[in-house]
Amino acid sequence: MTVRAHKFTPEVLLSAPRRSAASPNSTGTLALYTESVYSFQSHSKTSEICVLDTSNGQSICLSSDLNASEPTWLGDKDLVLWLKGGDKGVTNLILGDASSPHSKPETIATFNGGVSNIKVKSLDDTTIAFVVSGLCTPDGQLYNSETAEKPRSTAKVYSKLFVRQWDAYVTENKNTLWYSTLNKSSGKWTLNSTGLINALGGHPVKLESPVPPFGGTGDFDISAFGIAFVAKDPKLDPANYTKTDLYYIPTRTFAETKPSSAQIIKTGNLRGYSQSPTFAPNGKSLAFTRMKSDQYESDKPRLLLVPDVEDLSNVQEFFMTDDGEGGWDLRPECIVWSADGETLYVTAEENGRGKLFSLPSSPRHASKLPTALTSRGTVSDAKYLADGRFKGNLFISSSSLVDNSTYTILDPARPAEVTSISSTSKGGRMFGLHQDQVDEFWYTGAGDYKVHAWVVKPSDFDKAKKYPLAYLIHGGPQGAWNEGWSTRWNPAIFAEQGYIVVTPNPTGSTGYGMALQNGIQNQWGGRPYEDLVKGFEYVESNLPYVDTSRAVALGASYGGFMVNWIQGHPLGRKFKALVTHDGVFSTLNQYSSEELFFPHHDFGGTLWDNRENYEKWDPAAHVKNWATPHLIIHNELDYRLPISEGLAPFNVLQTKGIPSKFLTFPDENHWVLKPENSLVWHREVIDWINHYSGITEQGSLQQGVSNLKI
């Protein structure tokens, strides 16, 4: 940002630079990242591929092409590969030079279709293994949406699940991995003449990887000896089962025109999601995570190791216990190896923070629980630096509640001595935010356990004044408010309007142990609701600067369910206004969703076998009690919770004569992602709660907004 913000507004949030996690070269002297900025003046987006000089924090631009993405280092030199979308649905592979940023990038290959998720691995000085993902047609070819024959009818016929997932109807074209090599000859890099080869084409049963709708580079990894990837079990119905298996494809040259068949890695009683396959530097050892239940998307991931991919039967579990529950009560996610292969670094949520932990890379040596190396913020990515000035250190990408992007270097031997490299918002100062705005508290929940909550205050907070409460309820329900940045639900946006924002993490929240998380099963409107009531009472009794008589409550997804539930129960009368974004109106409608394993787990069975549990926590059963002014937001491309779940509560509110408003975006899914739409979302939400809480705004939030109102 070039101008310091005097107030953190939705415009500032949405037009602030958005940086990806950074990828350093092996010495840590340079780091690649992408940065995009949306301008509400020109109503356009800019996007750059940048190189950060870690010695001075300065960046240079390698590409400002909107169609360029996914930069990655080519070996240990200063050469950079990236992908660029082209005309007629093709994807170009581009080679640039970080040491000569003004030189013209070179197109070294063109693929006849859309590809993404690029990964490379150096095989020798002149050969680089190259893997991307892209849609595959039923006959095994790369799919090109621009040149594919268009059907004459729009009819879609299905005889099995899924019909649609997240925000799209499922088609016959499936994700697959494609491999080849880049070869250096006479100083020039070119793609192997074999072109892209379907890595999964050698398996007798059609497998799909990355796993939709959110699978990416975390679903596969490559070494000099092969490719490891996760894929749904093709024998199971994907709407009712969460099982993804880990597979390994051995390769000799990455140029074989007929790939070897994928070999499954069996894990005994662990039959749920497999995730984050990550090869050790030697290319032989493989770490990954796997859940136990095959019908629970939020089960605890267990950290596992294949010591040698030559023997896939030898799979070892870290912190294994006789009762099968596992000795580490957190949820490992991202995995990073040290250069010598002796240490693993993993990310996991703990008490409202996304921490980085270290542990020995062998389960036999991991006798103690992992050690946390970070204590603040949320780590989104970490890379090990194998050489140079920072040898043995970790390059970390992270964020906080007041800073949207920070790059630091951490020495695992001295984790308290963090070297700051770059911060988009200068620690929040460019947004007018500061760390003193952030506080937290713990209180006793509905049972014999503690509940954690974050507090975010206005930047000009005066403890002698009283501020209305904005009570934010997270989705999931297996999720949490963490000390990290968000462009969709950012607590500081509400704080800067003049609220004290409290974000509790009640029963169902992740990062506080599996007992609290799993306690939500068959308890959707039970323990979590009581936890929220007790959190409200704690605020009333212990935060004298909060005016709870002017409180508002907001929530999305499960948080939207809870706001609808609160509306029909006594806590609903404590709020001046409510906001539900893409929430559940009736639990009896859960079969209109796509992922049926979700209600089957959380409500303890099918609708026909356990209807009483679905009915027990149905917000629609309590509409007689609804009375509080209520804004309903629901999007048409939300196939997880179809739009009828938003129209129905709005119809109830209007019929009962309760002040209410309905906002919808025909082109958005469960989230609101487009900047212009997001700005309208923020303005409508803020206008709504400010009106009923009595906050007087400075200036009109509606200025410059063009949208349809009836």
XYZ file of C-alpha atoms in Angstrom:
710
model
C 0.000 0.000 0.000
C 1.244 3.476 -0.834
C -1.137 5.461 1.390
C -1.560 4.937 5.105
C -5.181 4.184 6.020
C -6.678 6.446 8.672
C -9.490 3.956 9.249
C -9.699 0.286 8.424
C -12.773 0.150 6.199
C -14.116 -2.539 3.855
C -12.528 -0.643 0.938
C -9.132 -0.764 2.657
C -9.517 -4.469 3.452
C -10.556 -5.456 -0.055
C -8.094 -3.256 -1.948
C -5.082 -4.151 0.211
C -2.379 -6.235 -1.506
C -3.023 -9.963 -1.223
C 0.180 -11.984 -1.128
C 0.604 -15.703 -1.477
C 2.864 -17.736 0.768
C 6.470 -17.189 -0.316
C 8.800 -19.835 -1.738
C 12.497 -19.145 -1.021
C 15.400 -20.430 -3.069
C 17.659 -22.946 -1.338
C 19.865 -20.277 0.242
C 17.024 -18.040 1.377
C 18.441 -15.009 -0.413
C 15.403 -14.661 -2.678
C 11.754 -15.647 -2.325
C 8.985 -15.949 -4.907
C 5.419 -14.873 -4.268
C 2.387 -13.502 -6.071
C 0.565 -10.310 -5.194
C -2.803 -9.067 -6.427
C -4.549 -5.737 -5.838
C -8.097 -4.715 -6.675
C -8.849 -1.042 -7.386
C -12.325 0.292 -6.689
C -11.387 3.410 -8.660
C -10.677 1.591 -11.922
C -12.774 -1.476 -10.995
C -9.942 -3.695 -12.122
C -7.390 -6.126 -10.718
C -3.622 -6.193 -11.075
C -1.513 -9.258 -10.423
C 2.259 -9.676 -10.218
C 4.832 -12.402 -9.778
C 7.436 -10.934 -7.450
C 10.885 -11.769 -6.141
C 11.748 -10.676 -2.610
C 15.347 -9.883 -1.643
C 15.533 -11.157 1.921
C 18.573 -9.012 2.745
C 16.687 -5.732 2.428
C 12.990 -6.651 2.143
C 12.722 -5.113 -1.333
C 10.802 -6.778 -4.158
C 11.035 -6.730 -7.928
C 8.363 -7.727 -10.448
C 8.976 -10.633 -12.830
C 5.567 -10.542 -14.487
C 2.500 -8.299 -14.330
C 0.420 -10.486 -16.640
C -3.012 -11.180 -15.139
C -2.910 -14.691 -16.584
C 0.439 -15.584 -14.975
C 0.460 -17.668 -11.789
C 2.204 -20.313 -9.680
C 5.869 -19.303 -9.850
C 8.353 -21.976 -8.800
C 12.148 -22.165 -8.753
C 13.802 -24.228 -11.467
C 16.458 -26.101 -9.538
C 18.918 -24.138 -7.398
C 19.566 -21.318 -9.848
C 17.769 -18.013 -10.315
C 15.510 -19.391 -13.025
C 11.766 -19.311 -12.387
C 8.937 -21.273 -14.006
C 5.342 -20.133 -14.048
C 2.086 -20.908 -15.797
C 0.224 -18.503 -18.041
C -3.251 -18.997 -19.504
C -3.433 -18.374 -23.239
C -5.920 -18.112 -26.056
C -8.245 -20.989 -26.949
C -7.894 -22.647 -23.555
C -4.160 -23.436 -23.692
C -1.649 -23.038 -20.862
C 1.877 -21.772 -21.502
C 4.903 -22.771 -19.448
C 7.053 -19.666 -18.990
C 10.717 -19.404 -17.982
C 12.024 -16.196 -16.403
C 15.237 -15.129 -14.679
C 15.086 -13.606 -11.197
C 18.617 -12.227 -11.600
C 17.541 -10.373 -14.740
C 13.950 -9.301 -14.071
C 13.777 -6.953 -17.062
C 14.715 -9.632 -19.592
C 11.866 -11.040 -21.661
C 10.454 -14.327 -20.286
C 10.544 -17.315 -22.626
C 7.701 -19.690 -23.478
C 9.201 -23.180 -23.339
C 6.026 -25.261 -23.757
C 2.323 -24.937 -24.535
C -0.269 -27.400 -23.239
C -3.581 -27.893 -25.011
C -5.766 -27.384 -21.959
C -5.856 -25.901 -18.499
C -3.176 -27.088 -16.055
C -2.195 -25.914 -12.571
C -0.479 -26.995 -9.342
C 3.018 -27.132 -10.784
C 5.758 -29.038 -8.926
C 9.322 -29.735 -10.052
C 12.202 -31.890 -8.837
C 15.791 -31.811 -10.047
C 16.948 -35.239 -11.266
C 20.397 -34.102 -12.425
C 22.063 -30.987 -13.809
C 20.207 -31.215 -17.105
C 16.916 -32.899 -16.183
C 14.002 -31.616 -14.115
C 10.954 -33.760 -13.269
C 7.797 -31.805 -13.909
C 4.240 -32.525 -12.621
C 1.013 -30.541 -13.011
C -2.677 -31.287 -12.569
C -5.445 -30.837 -15.122
C -8.805 -32.214 -16.112
C -8.776 -35.500 -18.001
C -11.393 -36.550 -20.551
C -12.923 -40.051 -20.353
C -10.453 -41.232 -23.012
C -7.444 -40.010 -20.991
C -6.653 -36.751 -22.817
C -6.074 -33.299 -21.354
C -9.384 -31.434 -21.370
C -9.653 -28.054 -23.100
C -12.865 -26.243 -22.208
C -12.558 -23.825 -25.122
C -12.157 -26.355 -27.917
C -14.243 -29.228 -26.514
C -17.366 -30.034 -28.490
C -20.353 -28.255 -26.969
C -23.450 -30.403 -26.309
C -26.642 -29.439 -28.109
C -28.715 -29.911 -24.952
C -28.177 -28.577 -21.441
C -29.593 -31.753 -19.886
C -27.577 -33.482 -17.157
C -28.389 -37.083 -16.269
C -26.965 -38.833 -13.197
C -27.258 -42.353 -11.875
C -24.878 -41.965 -8.924
C -23.570 -39.327 -6.494
C -22.189 -36.649 -6.677
C -24.601 -34.631 -8.797
C -22.936 -31.380 -7.838
C -20.239 -30.338 -5.387
C -19.523 -26.987 -3.734
C -20.480 -24.673 -6.644
C -20.418 -26.805 -9.792
C -22.197 -29.765 -11.323
C -19.972 -32.830 -11.578
C -18.959 -33.768 -15.125
C -17.285 -36.759 -16.758
C -13.940 -34.918 -16.812
C -11.823 -35.694 -13.740
C -8.703 -34.213 -12.156
C -5.515 -36.091 -12.913
C -1.749 -35.631 -12.609
C 0.430 -35.178 -15.684
C 4.200 -35.610 -15.739
C 7.138 -35.024 -18.053
C 10.702 -33.713 -17.859
C 12.366 -30.447 -18.694
C 15.708 -31.004 -20.394
C 18.653 -28.638 -20.771
C 20.659 -28.709 -23.975
C 22.988 -26.028 -25.339
C 21.958 -23.735 -22.491
C 18.229 -23.944 -23.279
C 15.446 -25.685 -21.388
C 12.762 -27.537 -23.350
C 9.929 -29.935 -22.566
C 10.571 -33.595 -23.296
C 9.267 -34.578 -26.727
C 6.858 -37.061 -25.098
C 4.834 -34.090 -23.811
C 2.521 -34.477 -20.827
C 1.800 -38.053 -19.756
C -1.255 -39.014 -17.702
C 0.323 -40.302 -14.487
C -2.870 -42.032 -13.363
C -3.519 -43.631 -16.735
C -1.637 -46.771 -15.768
C -4.086 -47.691 -12.996
C -6.852 -50.154 -13.896
C -9.446 -48.148 -11.923
C -9.989 -44.461 -12.639
C -8.532 -42.385 -9.819
C -8.902 -38.633 -9.336
C -6.243 -36.344 -7.892
C -6.115 -33.629 -6.649
C -9.344 -34.325 -4.776
C -12.069 -31.774 -5.590
C -13.258 -29.247 -4.735
C -10.249 -27.835 -2.858
C -7.384 -30.215 -3.665
C -4.127 -28.693 -4.866
C -0.377 -29.170 -4.490
C -0.929 -30.508 -0.972
C -2.543 -33.606 -2.470
C 0.635 -34.866 -4.142
C 4.408 -34.722 -4.020
C 7.290 -35.873 -6.207
C 10.772 -37.212 -5.607
C 13.487 -38.500 -7.901
C 11.942 -41.948 -7.531
C 8.239 -41.381 -7.970
C 4.973 -39.585 -7.317
C 2.834 -39.866 -4.177
C -0.764 -38.682 -4.304
C -4.120 -38.981 -2.554
C -7.378 -39.983 -4.265
C -10.898 -40.920 -3.240
C -11.597 -44.637 -2.963
C -13.352 -45.316 -6.320
C -15.339 -48.175 -4.790
C -17.102 -45.913 -2.271
C -19.855 -43.352 -2.742
C -18.087 -39.972 -2.320
C -21.190 -38.255 -0.903
C -21.345 -40.679 2.031
C -17.672 -41.487 2.622
C -14.632 -39.289 3.248
C -12.015 -41.943 2.574
C -9.031 -40.879 0.470
C -6.156 -43.330 0.021
C -2.477 -42.590 -0.487
C -0.872 -44.044 -3.622
C 2.673 -44.255 -4.922
C 3.788 -44.428 -8.561
C 7.446 -45.450 -9.004
C 9.234 -43.829 -11.926
C 12.687 -44.234 -13.397
C 12.969 -41.255 -15.708
C 9.654 -39.286 -15.562
C 9.602 -39.766 -19.323
C 7.953 -43.214 -19.445
C 5.109 -43.043 -21.929
C 3.336 -45.840 -20.058
C 3.244 -45.046 -16.339
C 3.426 -47.739 -13.704
C 0.226 -48.653 -11.916
C -0.365 -46.713 -8.709
C 0.367 -48.753 -5.578
C -1.897 -48.189 -2.572
C -0.332 -47.536 0.834
C -2.392 -49.382 3.451
C -2.799 -47.953 6.943
C -4.752 -50.568 8.899
C -7.617 -49.118 10.941
C -6.989 -45.586 9.714
C -9.479 -45.320 6.844
C -10.382 -41.608 6.543
C -8.836 -38.666 4.741
C -5.200 -39.060 3.672
C -3.477 -35.708 3.252
C -0.185 -33.839 2.833
C 2.127 -36.513 1.343
C 5.654 -35.094 1.637
C 8.895 -36.773 0.557
C 12.074 -36.508 2.591
C 15.108 -34.947 0.874
C 16.424 -38.459 0.119
C 13.276 -39.130 -1.920
C 12.732 -42.474 -0.184
C 10.934 -41.619 3.056
C 7.395 -40.290 2.920
C 5.433 -38.520 5.664
C 1.687 -37.902 5.490
C -1.434 -37.648 7.638
C -4.523 -39.817 7.801
C -7.784 -39.743 9.725
C -9.369 -42.784 11.329
C -13.048 -42.433 10.406
C -14.152 -42.795 6.796
C -17.344 -40.767 7.403
C -16.056 -37.785 9.394
C -14.349 -34.977 7.503
C -12.997 -33.347 10.699
C -11.566 -36.383 12.457
C -8.088 -36.026 13.954
C -5.304 -36.498 11.375
C -2.579 -38.903 12.535
C 0.988 -38.279 11.453
C 2.424 -41.285 9.596
C 5.738 -42.327 8.043
C 6.764 -44.706 5.266
C 10.496 -45.084 6.001
C 11.263 -46.433 2.521
C 8.919 -46.415 -0.469
C 10.593 -49.643 -1.606
C 8.543 -51.282 1.181
C 5.062 -49.745 1.255
C 3.886 -52.288 3.829
C 5.988 -50.595 6.513
C 3.822 -47.689 7.698
C 4.568 -46.241 11.132
C 2.305 -43.987 13.219
C 3.605 -41.209 15.441
C 2.320 -41.107 19.044
C 0.267 -44.278 18.595
C -1.628 -45.468 21.681
C -3.250 -48.786 22.557
C -6.740 -47.296 22.564
C -6.309 -46.054 18.984
C -6.920 -42.407 19.901
C -3.320 -41.250 19.467
C -1.197 -39.452 22.031
C -1.070 -35.998 20.384
C -4.405 -34.222 20.765
C -3.833 -31.704 17.962
C -4.409 -31.870 14.197
C -1.170 -31.837 12.121
C -1.532 -30.311 8.649
C 1.420 -29.005 6.570
C 4.631 -31.105 6.768
C 8.219 -29.940 6.148
C 11.436 -32.003 6.345
C 14.825 -30.780 7.486
C 17.646 -31.152 4.949
C 19.219 -34.070 6.833
C 15.869 -35.855 7.134
C 16.139 -36.032 10.925
C 13.401 -33.533 11.843
C 9.827 -32.836 10.801
C 8.154 -29.453 11.100
C 4.361 -29.496 11.068
C 1.642 -26.887 11.444
C -1.328 -27.373 13.751
C -3.950 -25.239 15.471
C -3.574 -24.765 19.208
C -5.643 -22.467 21.414
C -6.644 -20.048 18.680
C -3.290 -19.913 16.921
C -1.807 -21.692 13.917
C 1.522 -22.875 15.293
C 4.593 -24.548 13.838
C 5.878 -27.594 15.722
C 9.039 -29.702 15.495
C 9.594 -33.390 16.221
C 12.001 -36.204 15.279
C 11.225 -37.693 11.878
C 11.089 -41.249 13.223
C 8.176 -42.445 15.399
C 10.721 -44.519 17.355
C 12.539 -41.345 18.394
C 9.460 -39.158 18.908
C 8.984 -40.054 22.564
C 7.875 -36.534 23.536
C 5.035 -34.529 22.068
C 6.020 -31.976 19.403
C 7.546 -28.675 20.497
C 5.877 -25.431 19.417
C 8.340 -23.082 17.687
C 5.868 -20.214 17.246
C 3.440 -18.712 19.741
C 1.618 -15.924 17.894
C -0.355 -15.548 14.683
C -1.114 -18.262 12.170
C 1.588 -19.960 10.097
C 0.287 -20.663 6.592
C 3.476 -22.157 5.138
C 7.061 -23.011 6.038
C 10.097 -23.887 3.902
C 13.418 -25.316 5.093
C 16.582 -23.478 4.003
C 19.296 -25.983 3.175
C 22.223 -23.696 2.316
C 23.668 -20.223 2.588
C 23.517 -17.616 5.314
C 20.274 -19.012 6.766
C 21.230 -22.682 6.534
C 19.139 -24.763 8.916
C 16.505 -22.045 9.353
C 12.861 -21.940 8.301
C 11.285 -19.378 6.001
C 7.769 -18.786 7.356
C 4.699 -17.181 5.812
C 2.097 -16.110 8.359
C -0.563 -13.576 9.310
C -2.275 -12.191 12.405
C -5.473 -10.364 13.350
C -3.841 -7.037 12.431
C -1.363 -8.031 9.686
C -2.406 -9.747 6.472
C 0.979 -11.098 5.357
C 4.330 -11.514 7.090
C 7.503 -13.274 5.960
C 10.022 -14.197 8.649
C 13.047 -16.438 9.121
C 13.159 -18.609 12.228
C 16.061 -20.570 13.674
C 14.593 -23.742 15.247
C 17.397 -23.711 17.820
C 16.444 -20.169 18.895
C 12.742 -19.805 18.074
C 12.360 -16.611 20.116
C 14.798 -14.800 17.801
C 12.692 -14.252 14.700
C 14.120 -12.292 11.766
C 11.415 -10.184 10.126
C 11.801 -9.972 6.351
C 8.646 -8.342 5.032
C 5.178 -7.305 6.177
C 2.532 -6.034 3.770
C 0.893 -3.838 6.396
C 3.971 -3.030 8.528
C 2.556 -4.915 11.483
C -0.903 -3.445 10.876
C 0.237 0.191 10.875
C -0.628 0.701 7.208
C -4.196 -0.289 8.075
C -4.337 1.916 11.150
C -4.339 -1.237 13.309
C -2.064 -2.315 16.154
C -1.562 -5.380 18.312
C -2.843 -3.637 21.465
C -6.340 -3.896 19.997
C -6.244 -7.681 20.411
C -7.031 -9.413 23.688
C -8.410 -12.790 24.764
C -10.141 -14.478 27.682
C -11.197 -17.928 28.894
C -14.451 -18.775 30.634
C -16.255 -21.850 31.920
C -18.486 -23.439 29.286
C -21.609 -25.564 29.573
C -19.637 -28.367 31.259
C -16.386 -28.866 33.104
C -14.233 -27.242 30.436
C -12.932 -23.814 29.454
C -13.882 -21.886 26.343
C -11.537 -19.423 24.652
C -12.546 -16.151 23.006
C -10.715 -13.404 21.137
C -11.488 -9.731 21.750
C -10.770 -7.065 19.141
C -11.206 -3.409 20.143
C -11.361 -0.231 18.055
C -7.955 1.265 17.240
C -8.913 4.410 19.212
C -10.258 2.402 22.152
C -10.950 4.369 25.335
C -11.542 2.194 28.389
C -13.651 4.955 29.933
C -16.228 4.575 27.150
C -18.773 1.836 26.468
C -19.020 0.145 23.080
C -21.727 -2.107 21.630
C -20.876 -5.806 21.320
C -20.444 -7.594 17.983
C -20.692 -11.323 18.775
C -19.208 -13.327 15.874
C -19.974 -17.052 15.619
C -17.723 -19.195 13.443
C -18.698 -21.827 10.898
C -17.649 -25.421 10.500
C -18.914 -26.292 13.041
C -15.512 -27.939 13.350
C -13.606 -24.671 12.878
C -12.245 -21.839 15.000
C -11.513 -18.149 15.216
C -7.722 -18.076 15.048
C -5.195 -15.286 15.302
C -5.006 -14.937 11.544
C -6.148 -12.659 8.729
C -9.383 -12.997 6.770
C -10.788 -11.019 3.859
C -14.276 -12.468 4.384
C -14.849 -12.263 8.144
C -12.306 -9.850 9.561
C -13.006 -8.879 13.202
C -11.075 -5.604 12.848
C -13.577 -4.370 10.230
C -16.345 -4.492 12.832
C -14.106 -3.140 15.597
C -13.266 -0.080 13.510
C -16.978 0.673 13.183
C -16.985 1.167 16.955
C -17.723 -2.322 18.323
C -16.021 -4.527 20.830
C -15.776 -7.734 18.819
C -15.858 -11.032 20.703
C -15.199 -14.244 18.759
C -15.793 -17.274 21.015
C -14.603 -20.798 20.225
C -17.320 -22.986 21.797
C -17.910 -26.729 21.651
C -17.087 -27.960 18.157
C -14.065 -25.683 17.771
C -10.778 -27.078 16.492
C -7.403 -26.587 18.155
C -8.552 -27.150 21.748
C -8.392 -30.932 21.853
C -10.636 -33.527 20.263
C -12.986 -33.773 23.268
C -14.173 -30.196 22.796
C -14.355 -30.587 19.023
C -16.193 -33.915 19.008
C -18.536 -32.744 21.762
C -20.724 -31.132 19.108
C -21.932 -34.453 17.708
C -25.697 -34.686 18.357
C -25.408 -31.317 20.155
C -25.735 -28.660 17.445
C -28.076 -26.435 19.451
C -27.040 -27.838 22.842
C -23.574 -27.407 24.303
C -22.402 -24.837 21.716
C -25.473 -22.694 22.389
C -24.937 -22.900 26.155
C -21.262 -22.027 25.663
C -22.314 -18.924 23.719
C -24.838 -17.950 26.414
C -22.149 -18.242 29.072
C -19.729 -16.262 26.911
C -22.285 -13.468 26.608
C -22.807 -13.535 30.378
C -19.035 -13.376 30.916
C -18.830 -10.266 28.743
C -21.715 -8.684 30.680
C -19.999 -9.317 34.026
C -16.318 -8.821 33.211
C -15.876 -6.323 30.373
C -17.133 -2.974 31.741
C -16.420 -1.182 28.472
C -18.973 -3.339 26.588
C -22.606 -2.244 26.254
C -24.463 -5.543 25.828
C -27.802 -3.721 25.618
C -26.722 -2.700 22.082
C -25.308 -6.080 21.051
C -25.510 -7.667 17.597
C -24.706 -11.249 16.537
C -23.441 -12.506 13.196
C -22.532 -15.907 11.791
C -22.005 -17.871 8.566
C -22.531 -21.525 7.628
C -22.801 -23.345 10.985
C -22.524 -19.875 12.506
C -25.576 -19.007 10.398
C -27.368 -22.061 11.790
C -26.515 -20.866 15.279
C -27.790 -17.339 14.623
C -31.049 -18.885 13.356
C -31.133 -21.098 16.459
C -30.437 -18.128 18.733
C -33.295 -16.215 17.065
C -35.738 -18.845 18.375
C -34.272 -19.028 21.889
C -33.820 -16.663 24.860
C -30.351 -15.450 23.794
C -31.982 -14.007 20.677
C -33.759 -11.377 22.764
C -30.368 -10.096 24.006
C -29.450 -8.757 20.557
C -30.646 -5.679 18.714
C -29.992 -7.287 15.316
C -28.873 -10.571 13.774
C -27.064 -11.502 10.558
C -27.163 -14.985 8.982
C -24.905 -15.727 6.006
C -25.559 -19.002 4.134
C -26.865 -20.722 7.225
C -29.059 -23.751 7.937
C -32.752 -22.912 8.324
C -33.975 -26.481 8.772
C -31.845 -29.480 9.658
C -34.490 -31.641 7.970
C -33.262 -30.230 4.658
C -29.709 -31.552 5.012
C -30.277 -34.065 2.214
C -30.366 -31.196 -0.280
C -26.647 -30.769 0.430
C -23.926 -32.659 -1.487
C -21.735 -34.138 1.242
C -24.103 -36.423 3.134
C -21.390 -37.813 5.406
C -21.546 -34.475 7.220
C -25.106 -34.718 8.643
C -24.714 -38.483 9.064
C -21.840 -37.857 11.448
C -23.045 -34.769 13.256
C -26.650 -35.990 13.698
C -25.726 -39.577 14.458
C -27.125 -41.365 11.425
C -29.460 -41.051 8.473
C -32.638 -38.994 8.462
C -34.798 -42.146 8.405
C -32.915 -43.949 11.167
C -32.430 -40.967 13.490
C -35.021 -38.360 12.516
C -35.473 -37.279 16.136
C -31.920 -35.888 16.255
C -32.457 -33.866 13.087
C -35.717 -32.542 14.536
C -34.185 -31.819 17.938
C -31.828 -29.193 16.544
C -34.089 -27.740 13.855
C -34.189 -23.904 13.935
C -37.410 -23.971 11.885
C -39.165 -25.659 14.794
C -38.812 -22.455 16.838
C -39.883 -19.761 14.351
C -42.852 -18.937 16.612
C -40.325 -17.230 18.918
C -38.539 -15.204 16.241
C -38.675 -11.470 16.971
C -35.264 -9.798 16.448
C -34.490 -7.762 13.266
C -32.598 -10.092 10.964
C -30.516 -9.771 7.782
C -30.409 -12.964 5.697
C -27.653 -13.468 3.088
C -27.616 -16.491 0.802
C -25.922 -17.131 -2.536
C -27.285 -19.024 -5.517
C -24.124 -21.042 -6.238
C -24.012 -22.410 -2.702
C -24.661 -26.092 -3.346
C -23.579 -27.057 0.164
C -26.582 -25.150 1.556
C -28.992 -24.419 -1.304
C -30.580 -20.973 -1.556
C -33.923 -22.199 -0.200
C -32.198 -22.232 3.209
C -31.979 -18.441 2.924
C -35.300 -17.733 1.233
C -37.271 -19.719 3.821
C -36.156 -17.743 6.913
C -36.604 -14.458 5.061
C -40.146 -15.495 4.128
C -40.830 -16.313 7.792
C -39.445 -12.974 8.976
C -41.443 -11.007 6.427
C -44.654 -12.919 7.112
C -44.279 -12.317 10.845
C -43.638 -8.603 10.243
C -40.138 -8.684 11.734
C -37.748 -6.059 10.261
C -35.653 -8.053 7.801
C -33.687 -7.883 4.587
C -32.499 -10.465 2.064
C -29.209 -10.192 0.143
C -28.157 -12.659 -2.538
C -25.397 -12.968 -5.127
C -26.280 -15.155 -8.132
C -22.582 -15.609 -9.007
C -21.166 -16.479 -5.565
C -20.950 -19.786 -3.696
C -20.762 -20.459 0.065
C -18.348 -17.514 0.192
C -18.400 -14.026 -1.344
C -15.119 -13.772 -3.258
C -15.495 -11.087 -5.942
C -14.277 -7.691 -4.662
C -17.260 -5.653 -5.881
C -19.686 -8.191 -4.410
C -17.717 -8.357 -1.188
C -17.846 -4.573 -0.851
C -21.643 -4.653 -1.175
C -21.734 -7.514 1.363
C -19.721 -5.507 3.882
C -21.742 -2.345 3.381
C -25.088 -4.099 3.730
C -23.967 -5.956 6.874
C -22.441 -2.858 8.471
C -25.427 -0.664 7.609
C -27.731 -3.256 9.162
C -25.945 -3.716 12.474
C -25.028 -0.020 12.810
C -28.662 1.004 12.418
C -29.904 -1.282 15.189
C -26.936 -0.854 17.544
C -27.234 2.926 17.300
C -23.751 3.562 15.943
C -23.602 6.820 13.998
C -21.473 6.454 10.870
C -19.080 9.052 9.523
C -19.917 9.351 5.838
C -22.117 7.114 3.756
C -21.102 3.497 3.311
C -23.287 3.351 0.217
C -21.299 5.904 -1.770
C -20.191 4.549 -5.127
C -22.084 1.267 -4.853
C -24.260 0.150 -7.751
C -26.616 -2.661 -6.813
C -30.256 -3.587 -7.150
C -32.563 -2.878 -4.218
C -36.263 -3.606 -4.016
